[in-house]
Short mmCIF file of C-alpha atoms in Angstrom, two decimals:
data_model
loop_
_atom_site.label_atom_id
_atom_site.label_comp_id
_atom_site.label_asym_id
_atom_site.label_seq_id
_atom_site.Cartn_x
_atom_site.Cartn_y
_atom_site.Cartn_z
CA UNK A 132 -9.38 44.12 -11.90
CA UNK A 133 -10.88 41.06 -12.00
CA UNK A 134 -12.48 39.65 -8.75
CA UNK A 135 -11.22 36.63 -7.09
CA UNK A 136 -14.29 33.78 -6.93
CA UNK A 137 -15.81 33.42 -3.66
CA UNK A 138 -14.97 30.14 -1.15
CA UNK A 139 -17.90 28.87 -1.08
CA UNK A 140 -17.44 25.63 1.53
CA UNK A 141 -13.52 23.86 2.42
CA UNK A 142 -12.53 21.01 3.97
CA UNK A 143 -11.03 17.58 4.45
CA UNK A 144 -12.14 15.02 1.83
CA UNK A 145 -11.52 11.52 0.57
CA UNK A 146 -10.74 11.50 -3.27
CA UNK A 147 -10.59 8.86 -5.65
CA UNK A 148 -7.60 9.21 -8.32
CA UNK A 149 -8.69 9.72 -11.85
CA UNK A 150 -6.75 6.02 -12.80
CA UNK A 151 -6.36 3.73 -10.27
CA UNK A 152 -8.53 2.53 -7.35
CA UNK A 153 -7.05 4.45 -4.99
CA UNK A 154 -8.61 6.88 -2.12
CA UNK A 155 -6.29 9.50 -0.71
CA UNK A 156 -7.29 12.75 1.45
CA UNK A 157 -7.37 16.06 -0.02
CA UNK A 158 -7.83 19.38 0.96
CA UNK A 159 -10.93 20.55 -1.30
CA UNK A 160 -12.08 23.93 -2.00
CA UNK A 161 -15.41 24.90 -3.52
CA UNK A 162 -15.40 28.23 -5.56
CA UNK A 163 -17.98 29.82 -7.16
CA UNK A 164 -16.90 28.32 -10.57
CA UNK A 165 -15.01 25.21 -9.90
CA UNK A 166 -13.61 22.97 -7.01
CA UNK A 167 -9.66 23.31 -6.34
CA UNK A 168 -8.19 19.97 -4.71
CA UNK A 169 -4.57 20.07 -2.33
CA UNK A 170 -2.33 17.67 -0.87
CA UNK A 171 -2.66 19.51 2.14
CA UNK A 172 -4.73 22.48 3.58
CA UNK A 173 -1.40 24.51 3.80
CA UNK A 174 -0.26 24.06 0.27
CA UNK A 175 -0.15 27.29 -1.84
CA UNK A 176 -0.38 25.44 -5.36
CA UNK A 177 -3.73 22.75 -5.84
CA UNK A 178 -2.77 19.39 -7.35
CA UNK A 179 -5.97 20.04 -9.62
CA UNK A 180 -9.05 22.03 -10.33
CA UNK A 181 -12.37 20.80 -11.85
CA UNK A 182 -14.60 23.01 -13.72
CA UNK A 183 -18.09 23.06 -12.91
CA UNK A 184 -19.85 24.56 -15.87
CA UNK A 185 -21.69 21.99 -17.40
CA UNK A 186 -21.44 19.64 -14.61
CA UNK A 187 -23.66 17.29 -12.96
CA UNK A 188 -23.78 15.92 -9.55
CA UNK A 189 -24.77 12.50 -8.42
CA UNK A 190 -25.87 11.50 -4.51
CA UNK A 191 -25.98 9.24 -3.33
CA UNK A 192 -23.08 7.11 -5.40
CA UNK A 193 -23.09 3.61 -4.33
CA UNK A 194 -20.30 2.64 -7.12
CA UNK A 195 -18.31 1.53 -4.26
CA UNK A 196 -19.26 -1.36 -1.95
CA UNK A 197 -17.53 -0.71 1.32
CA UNK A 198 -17.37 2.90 0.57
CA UNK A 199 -20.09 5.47 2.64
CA UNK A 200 -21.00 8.45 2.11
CA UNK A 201 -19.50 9.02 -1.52
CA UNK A 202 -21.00 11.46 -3.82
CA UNK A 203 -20.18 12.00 -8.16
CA UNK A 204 -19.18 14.92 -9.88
CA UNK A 205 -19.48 14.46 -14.14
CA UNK A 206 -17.62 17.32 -15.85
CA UNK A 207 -18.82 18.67 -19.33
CA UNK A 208 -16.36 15.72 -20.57
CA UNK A 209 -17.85 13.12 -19.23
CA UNK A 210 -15.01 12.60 -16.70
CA UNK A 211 -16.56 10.65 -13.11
CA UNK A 212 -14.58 12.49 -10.30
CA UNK A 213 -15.81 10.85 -6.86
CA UNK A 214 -15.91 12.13 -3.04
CA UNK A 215 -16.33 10.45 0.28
CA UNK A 216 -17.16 12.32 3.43
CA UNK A 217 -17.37 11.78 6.84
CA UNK A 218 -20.73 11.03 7.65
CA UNK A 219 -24.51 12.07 5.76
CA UNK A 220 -24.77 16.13 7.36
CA UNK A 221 -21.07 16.54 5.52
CA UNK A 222 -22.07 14.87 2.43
CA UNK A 223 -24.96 16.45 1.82
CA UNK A 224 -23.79 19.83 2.75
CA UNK A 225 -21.16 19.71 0.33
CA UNK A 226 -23.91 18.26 -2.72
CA UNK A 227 -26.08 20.84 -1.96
CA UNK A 228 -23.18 23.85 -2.17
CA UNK A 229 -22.08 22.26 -5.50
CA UNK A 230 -25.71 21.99 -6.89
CA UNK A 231 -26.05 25.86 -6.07
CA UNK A 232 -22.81 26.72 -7.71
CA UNK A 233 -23.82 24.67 -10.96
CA UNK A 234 -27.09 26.20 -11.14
CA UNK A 235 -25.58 29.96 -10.73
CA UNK A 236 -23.16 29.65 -13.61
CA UNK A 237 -25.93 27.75 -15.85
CA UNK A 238 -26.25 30.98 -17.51
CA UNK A 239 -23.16 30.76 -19.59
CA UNK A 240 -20.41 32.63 -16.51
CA UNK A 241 -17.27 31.57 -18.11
CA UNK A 242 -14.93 29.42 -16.27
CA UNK A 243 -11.55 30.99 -16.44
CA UNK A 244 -9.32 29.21 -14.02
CA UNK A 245 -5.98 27.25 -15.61
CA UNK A 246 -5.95 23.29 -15.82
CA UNK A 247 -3.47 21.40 -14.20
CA UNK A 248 -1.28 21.11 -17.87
CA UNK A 249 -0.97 24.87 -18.49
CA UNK A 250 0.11 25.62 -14.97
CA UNK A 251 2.66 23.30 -15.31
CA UNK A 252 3.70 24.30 -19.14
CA UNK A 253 3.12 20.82 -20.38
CA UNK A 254 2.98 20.41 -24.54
CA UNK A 255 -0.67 19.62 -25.73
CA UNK A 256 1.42 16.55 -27.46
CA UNK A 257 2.07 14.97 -24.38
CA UNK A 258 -0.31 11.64 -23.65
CA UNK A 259 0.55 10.78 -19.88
CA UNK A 260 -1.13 7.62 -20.10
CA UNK A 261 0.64 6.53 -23.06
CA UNK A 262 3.94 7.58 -21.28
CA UNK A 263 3.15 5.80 -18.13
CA UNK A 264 2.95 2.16 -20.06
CA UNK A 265 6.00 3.19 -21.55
CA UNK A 266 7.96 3.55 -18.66
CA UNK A 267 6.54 0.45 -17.52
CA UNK A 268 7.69 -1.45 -20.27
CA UNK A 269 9.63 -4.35 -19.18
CA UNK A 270 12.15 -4.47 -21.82
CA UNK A 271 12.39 -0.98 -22.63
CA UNK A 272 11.25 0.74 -19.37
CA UNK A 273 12.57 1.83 -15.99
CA UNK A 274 13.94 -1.19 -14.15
CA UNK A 275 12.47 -1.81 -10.60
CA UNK A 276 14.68 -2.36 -8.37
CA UNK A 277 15.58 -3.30 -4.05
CA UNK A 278 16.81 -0.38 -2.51
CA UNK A 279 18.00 -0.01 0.86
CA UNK A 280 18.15 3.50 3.13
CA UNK A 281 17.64 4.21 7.29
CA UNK A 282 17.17 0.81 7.72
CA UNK A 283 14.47 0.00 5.39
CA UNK A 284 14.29 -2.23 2.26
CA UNK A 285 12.37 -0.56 -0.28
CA UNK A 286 11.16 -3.06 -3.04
CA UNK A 287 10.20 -2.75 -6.69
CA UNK A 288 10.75 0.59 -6.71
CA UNK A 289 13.59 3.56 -8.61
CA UNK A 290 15.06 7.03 -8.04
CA UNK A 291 14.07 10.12 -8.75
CA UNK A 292 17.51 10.27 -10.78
CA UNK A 293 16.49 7.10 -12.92
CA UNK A 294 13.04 8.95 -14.02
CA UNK A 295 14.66 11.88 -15.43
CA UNK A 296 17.38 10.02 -17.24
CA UNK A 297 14.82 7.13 -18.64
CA UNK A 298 13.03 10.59 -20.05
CA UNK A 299 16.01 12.10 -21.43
CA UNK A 300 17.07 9.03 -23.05
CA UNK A 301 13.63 8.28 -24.24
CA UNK A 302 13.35 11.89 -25.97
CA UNK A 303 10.26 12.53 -24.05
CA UNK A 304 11.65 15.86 -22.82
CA UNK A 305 15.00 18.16 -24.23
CA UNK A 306 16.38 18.70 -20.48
CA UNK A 307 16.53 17.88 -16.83
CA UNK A 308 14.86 20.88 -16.03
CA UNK A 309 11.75 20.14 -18.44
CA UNK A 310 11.90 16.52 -16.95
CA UNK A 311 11.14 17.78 -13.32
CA UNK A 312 7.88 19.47 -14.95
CA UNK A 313 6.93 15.85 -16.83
CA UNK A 314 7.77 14.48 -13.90
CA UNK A 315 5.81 16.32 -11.09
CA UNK A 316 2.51 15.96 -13.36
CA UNK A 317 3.56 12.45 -13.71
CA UNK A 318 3.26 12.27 -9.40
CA UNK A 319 0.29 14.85 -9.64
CA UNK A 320 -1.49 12.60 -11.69
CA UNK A 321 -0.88 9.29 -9.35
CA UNK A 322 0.86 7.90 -12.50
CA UNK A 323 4.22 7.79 -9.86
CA UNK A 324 4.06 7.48 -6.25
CA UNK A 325 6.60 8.46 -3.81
CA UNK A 326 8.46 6.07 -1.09
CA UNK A 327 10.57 7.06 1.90
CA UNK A 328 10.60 10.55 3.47
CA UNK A 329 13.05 12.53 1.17
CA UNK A 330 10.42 12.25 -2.17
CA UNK A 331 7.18 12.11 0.51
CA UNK A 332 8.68 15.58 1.99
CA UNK A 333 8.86 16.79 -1.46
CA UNK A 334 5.78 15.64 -2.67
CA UNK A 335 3.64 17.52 0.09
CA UNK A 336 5.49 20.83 -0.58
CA UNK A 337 8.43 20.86 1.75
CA UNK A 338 10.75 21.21 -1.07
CA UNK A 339 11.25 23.40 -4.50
CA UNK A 340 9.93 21.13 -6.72
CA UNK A 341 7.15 18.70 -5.63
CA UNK A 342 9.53 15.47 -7.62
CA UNK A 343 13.32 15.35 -6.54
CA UNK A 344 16.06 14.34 -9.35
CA UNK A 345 18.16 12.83 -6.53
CA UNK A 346 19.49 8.95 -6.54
CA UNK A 347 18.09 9.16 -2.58
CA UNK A 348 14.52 10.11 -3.75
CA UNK A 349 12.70 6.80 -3.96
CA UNK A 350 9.72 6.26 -6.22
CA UNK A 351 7.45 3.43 -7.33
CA UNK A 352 4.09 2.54 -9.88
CA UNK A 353 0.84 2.09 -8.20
CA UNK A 354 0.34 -0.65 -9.48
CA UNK A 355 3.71 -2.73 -9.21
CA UNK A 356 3.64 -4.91 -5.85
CA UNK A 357 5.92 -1.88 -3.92
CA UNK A 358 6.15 -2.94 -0.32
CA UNK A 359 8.35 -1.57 2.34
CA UNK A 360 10.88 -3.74 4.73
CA UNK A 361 12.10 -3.26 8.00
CA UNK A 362 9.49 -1.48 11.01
CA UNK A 363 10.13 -4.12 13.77
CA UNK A 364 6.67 -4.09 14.84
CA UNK A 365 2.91 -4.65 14.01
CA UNK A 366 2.52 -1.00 16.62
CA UNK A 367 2.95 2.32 15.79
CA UNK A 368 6.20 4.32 16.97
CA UNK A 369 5.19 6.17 20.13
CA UNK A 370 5.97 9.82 19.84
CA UNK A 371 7.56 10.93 23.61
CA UNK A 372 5.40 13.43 23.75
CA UNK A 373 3.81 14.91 27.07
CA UNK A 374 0.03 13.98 27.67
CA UNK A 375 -0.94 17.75 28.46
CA UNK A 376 -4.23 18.29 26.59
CA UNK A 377 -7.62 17.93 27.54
CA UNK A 378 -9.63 14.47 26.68
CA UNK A 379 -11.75 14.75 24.46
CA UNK A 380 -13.52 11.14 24.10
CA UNK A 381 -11.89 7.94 25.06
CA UNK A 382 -13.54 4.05 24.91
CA UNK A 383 -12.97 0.48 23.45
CA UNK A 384 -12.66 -0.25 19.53
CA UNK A 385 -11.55 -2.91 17.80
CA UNK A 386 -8.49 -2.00 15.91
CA UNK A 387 -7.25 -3.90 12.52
CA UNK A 388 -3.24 -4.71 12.59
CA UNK A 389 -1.47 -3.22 9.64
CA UNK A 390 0.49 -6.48 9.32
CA UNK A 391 -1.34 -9.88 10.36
CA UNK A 392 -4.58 -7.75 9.71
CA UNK A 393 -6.36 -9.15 13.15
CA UNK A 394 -8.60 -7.19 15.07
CA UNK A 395 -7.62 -6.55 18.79
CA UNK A 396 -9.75 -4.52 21.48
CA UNK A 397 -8.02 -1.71 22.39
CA UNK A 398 -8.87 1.17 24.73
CA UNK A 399 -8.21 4.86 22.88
CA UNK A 400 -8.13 7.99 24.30
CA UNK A 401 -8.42 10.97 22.24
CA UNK A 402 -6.60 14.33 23.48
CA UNK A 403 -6.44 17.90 21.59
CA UNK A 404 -3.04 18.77 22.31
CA UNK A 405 -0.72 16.90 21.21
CA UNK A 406 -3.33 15.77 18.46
CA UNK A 407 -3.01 11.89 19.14
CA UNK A 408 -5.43 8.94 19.83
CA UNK A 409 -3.53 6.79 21.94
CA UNK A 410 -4.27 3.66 22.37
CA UNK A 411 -3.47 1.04 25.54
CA UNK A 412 -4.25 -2.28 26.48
CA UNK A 413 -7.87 -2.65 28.00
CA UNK A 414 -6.24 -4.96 30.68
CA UNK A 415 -4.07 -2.55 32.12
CA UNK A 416 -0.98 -0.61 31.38
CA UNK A 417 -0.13 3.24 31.43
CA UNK A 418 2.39 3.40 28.80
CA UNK A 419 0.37 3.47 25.20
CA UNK A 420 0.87 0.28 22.76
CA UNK A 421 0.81 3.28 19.87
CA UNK A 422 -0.13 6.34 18.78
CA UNK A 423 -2.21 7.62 15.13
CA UNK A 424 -1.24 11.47 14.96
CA UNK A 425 -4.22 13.54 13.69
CA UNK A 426 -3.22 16.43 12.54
CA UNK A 427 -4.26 16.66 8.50
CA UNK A 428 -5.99 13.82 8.54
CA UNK A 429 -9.51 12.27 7.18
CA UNK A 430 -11.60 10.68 8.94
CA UNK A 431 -14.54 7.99 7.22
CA UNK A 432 -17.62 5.44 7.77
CA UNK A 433 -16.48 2.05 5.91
CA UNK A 434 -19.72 0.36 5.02
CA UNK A 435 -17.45 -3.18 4.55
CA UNK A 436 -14.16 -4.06 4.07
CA UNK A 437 -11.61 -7.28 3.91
CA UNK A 438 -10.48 -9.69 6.78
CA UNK A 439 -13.80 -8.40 8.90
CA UNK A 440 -14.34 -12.34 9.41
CA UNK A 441 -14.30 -12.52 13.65
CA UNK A 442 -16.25 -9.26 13.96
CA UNK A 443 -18.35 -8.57 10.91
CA UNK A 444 -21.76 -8.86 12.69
CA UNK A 445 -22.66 -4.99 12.34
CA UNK A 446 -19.43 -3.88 10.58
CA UNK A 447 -19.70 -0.59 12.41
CA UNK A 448 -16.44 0.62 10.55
CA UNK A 449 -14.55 3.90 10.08
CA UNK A 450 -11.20 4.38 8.85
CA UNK A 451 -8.46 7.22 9.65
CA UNK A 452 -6.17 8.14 6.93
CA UNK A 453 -3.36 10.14 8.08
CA UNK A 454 -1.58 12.96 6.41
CA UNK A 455 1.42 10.54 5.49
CA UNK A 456 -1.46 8.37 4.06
CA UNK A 457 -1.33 5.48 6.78
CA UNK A 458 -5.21 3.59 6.72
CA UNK A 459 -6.24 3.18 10.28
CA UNK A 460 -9.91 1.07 10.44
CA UNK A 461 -11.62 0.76 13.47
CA UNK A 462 -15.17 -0.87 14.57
CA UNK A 463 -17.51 0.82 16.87
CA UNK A 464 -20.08 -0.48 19.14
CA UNK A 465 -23.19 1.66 17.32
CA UNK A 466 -23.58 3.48 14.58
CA UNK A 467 -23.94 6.28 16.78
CA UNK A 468 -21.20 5.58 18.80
CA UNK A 469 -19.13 5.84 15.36
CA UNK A 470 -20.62 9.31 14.40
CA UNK A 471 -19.05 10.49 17.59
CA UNK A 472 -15.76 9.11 17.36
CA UNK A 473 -15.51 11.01 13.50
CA UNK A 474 -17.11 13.83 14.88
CA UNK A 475 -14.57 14.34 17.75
CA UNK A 476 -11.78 13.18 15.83
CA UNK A 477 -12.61 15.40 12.75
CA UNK A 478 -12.83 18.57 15.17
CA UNK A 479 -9.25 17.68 16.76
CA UNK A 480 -7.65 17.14 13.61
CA UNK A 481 -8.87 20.65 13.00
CA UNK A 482 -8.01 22.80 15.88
CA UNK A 483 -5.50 19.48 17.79
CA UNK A 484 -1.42 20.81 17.69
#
């Protein structure tokens, strides 16, 4: 029987998708002969696995300006696959595990594990890419459109049930049930995103199949001006949850709005259970002007970044990216004031209910 390849290292990571500019947290694993990436640390299936025979790896990668901490991995292919950490102990842990790994299978250990296409039964034939303009075609494509569901607006997006017939009609695939395959790579790949809770749910493993056929599954391009209508404020939704858990760290920050994108001081506190960082006006006040809920998430230095303009003196930045994928950015006082605030966040999003 064939052994199973050791776990080398795990853990939260920030990874850039393989066609557009965009950073999401994964769950990555490091085995022996490759490096398995998940939506989430529960998930059973990974989202995709990268081969390290043949591989180099690059540190530090400063490809991306406001970006910290980021390290390269080149394939055999000459593919770029990039990783941010937390802070420099984290990234060059995980360079130095991967190095190791690459140098033990330099002798010719073959690398057996199943891309992403075969697991999902895909034809060779198939050229995502190719299929992805197509769809966007504007005469012949899938029509964006302004849909409307628990009191939100959902623009330039489509339904799960207008991908599979656009593929059936198109000939890309013979059935539904062949569609749902086309169509979860599709979302695997970051070629479709999903919008609203029902495909979010689905796409984070809650549900049979990681894309829904259903006309209330909502789905957009990454690239097509999506944008969401209807939160009445710039706050987070407090969760009425009791305070019971032990502080862990609490202090000022500066805080970015998601909306007007201003910068406000607020005072956060940081328990372990629930796993929350509240945060309240400095001024005064017991009840919390919002809530970021930990649990799954990724935690980052930001070197630079946008709409900085009133406090960009030291740009002592870090950003939280939660497990629905909401970007949090927050300045510190000192950089080592920052490397506490990821350290204690990191641990609670760990072990934090």
């Amino acid at each position: 029987m064939e052994r199973e390849p050791m776990r080398i290292r795990e853990g939260y990571l920030v990874k850039k998708g393989s066609m557009f500019n965009t950073w999401k947290p994964m769950w990555v694993v490091l085995l022996e002969d490759g490096i398995e990436f998940y939506k989430r640390k529960a998930d059973n299936s990974p989202k995709g696995m990268i081969p390290l025979k043949g591989s180099s790896i690059h540190s530090p990668c400063q490809d991306f300006g406001k970006r910290m901490f980021v390290f390269r991995l080149t394939v055999a292919k000459q593919q770029d696959h990039f990783f941010q950490a937390a802070y420099l102990e984290e990234r060059d842990a995980w360079v130095r595990d991967i190095k190791k790994a690459i140098h033990h299978i330099d002798g010719g250990q073959r690398f057996a594990r199943k891309s992403t296409r075969k697991s999902i039964r895909l034809p060779e034939t198939i050229n995502l890419s190719a299929l992805y303009l197509s769809m966007k075609d504007p005469e012949k494509g899938i029509k964006e459109l302004k849909l409307e569901k628990d009191k939100r607006v959902f623009n330039h997006c489509f339904t799960g049930t207008c991908v599979i017939d656009w593929l059936v009609s198109s000939s890309s695939i013979r059935n539904r049930k062949e569609g749902l395959l086309l169509a979860s790579s599709l979302l695997s790949e970051g070629y479709l995103q999903p919008a609203g809770d029902t495909s979010k749910a689905a796409a984070e493993g809650l549900s049979d199949t990681s894309f829904l056929d259903l006309s209330d599954a909502y789905y957009y391009f990454p690239d097509s001006g999506f944008f969401c209508e209807g939160y009445s404020s710039d706050d987070d939704v407090v969760l009425k949850e009791e305070f019971r858990g032990t502080i862990v760290k609490q202090g000022c920050l500066l805080k970015q709005g998601h909306r007007r994108k201003n910068w406000k001081v607020r005072k956060f506190v940081l328990r372990d259970d629930p796993a929350y960082l509240h945060y309240y006006d400095p001024a005064g006040g017991e009840e919390p002007l919002g809530a970021i809920h930990l649990r799954g998430c990724v935690v980052t230095a930001v070197e630079d970044m946008p709409d900085t303009k009133k406090y960009d003196a030291d740009n002592i930045l870090f950003e939280i990216i939660t497990a629905n994928e909401i970007h949090y950015y927050l300045q510190a006082a000192s950089s080592t004031e920052r490397t506490e605030w990821i350290k204690a966040i990191q641990s609670v999003a760990r072990t934090g209910k």
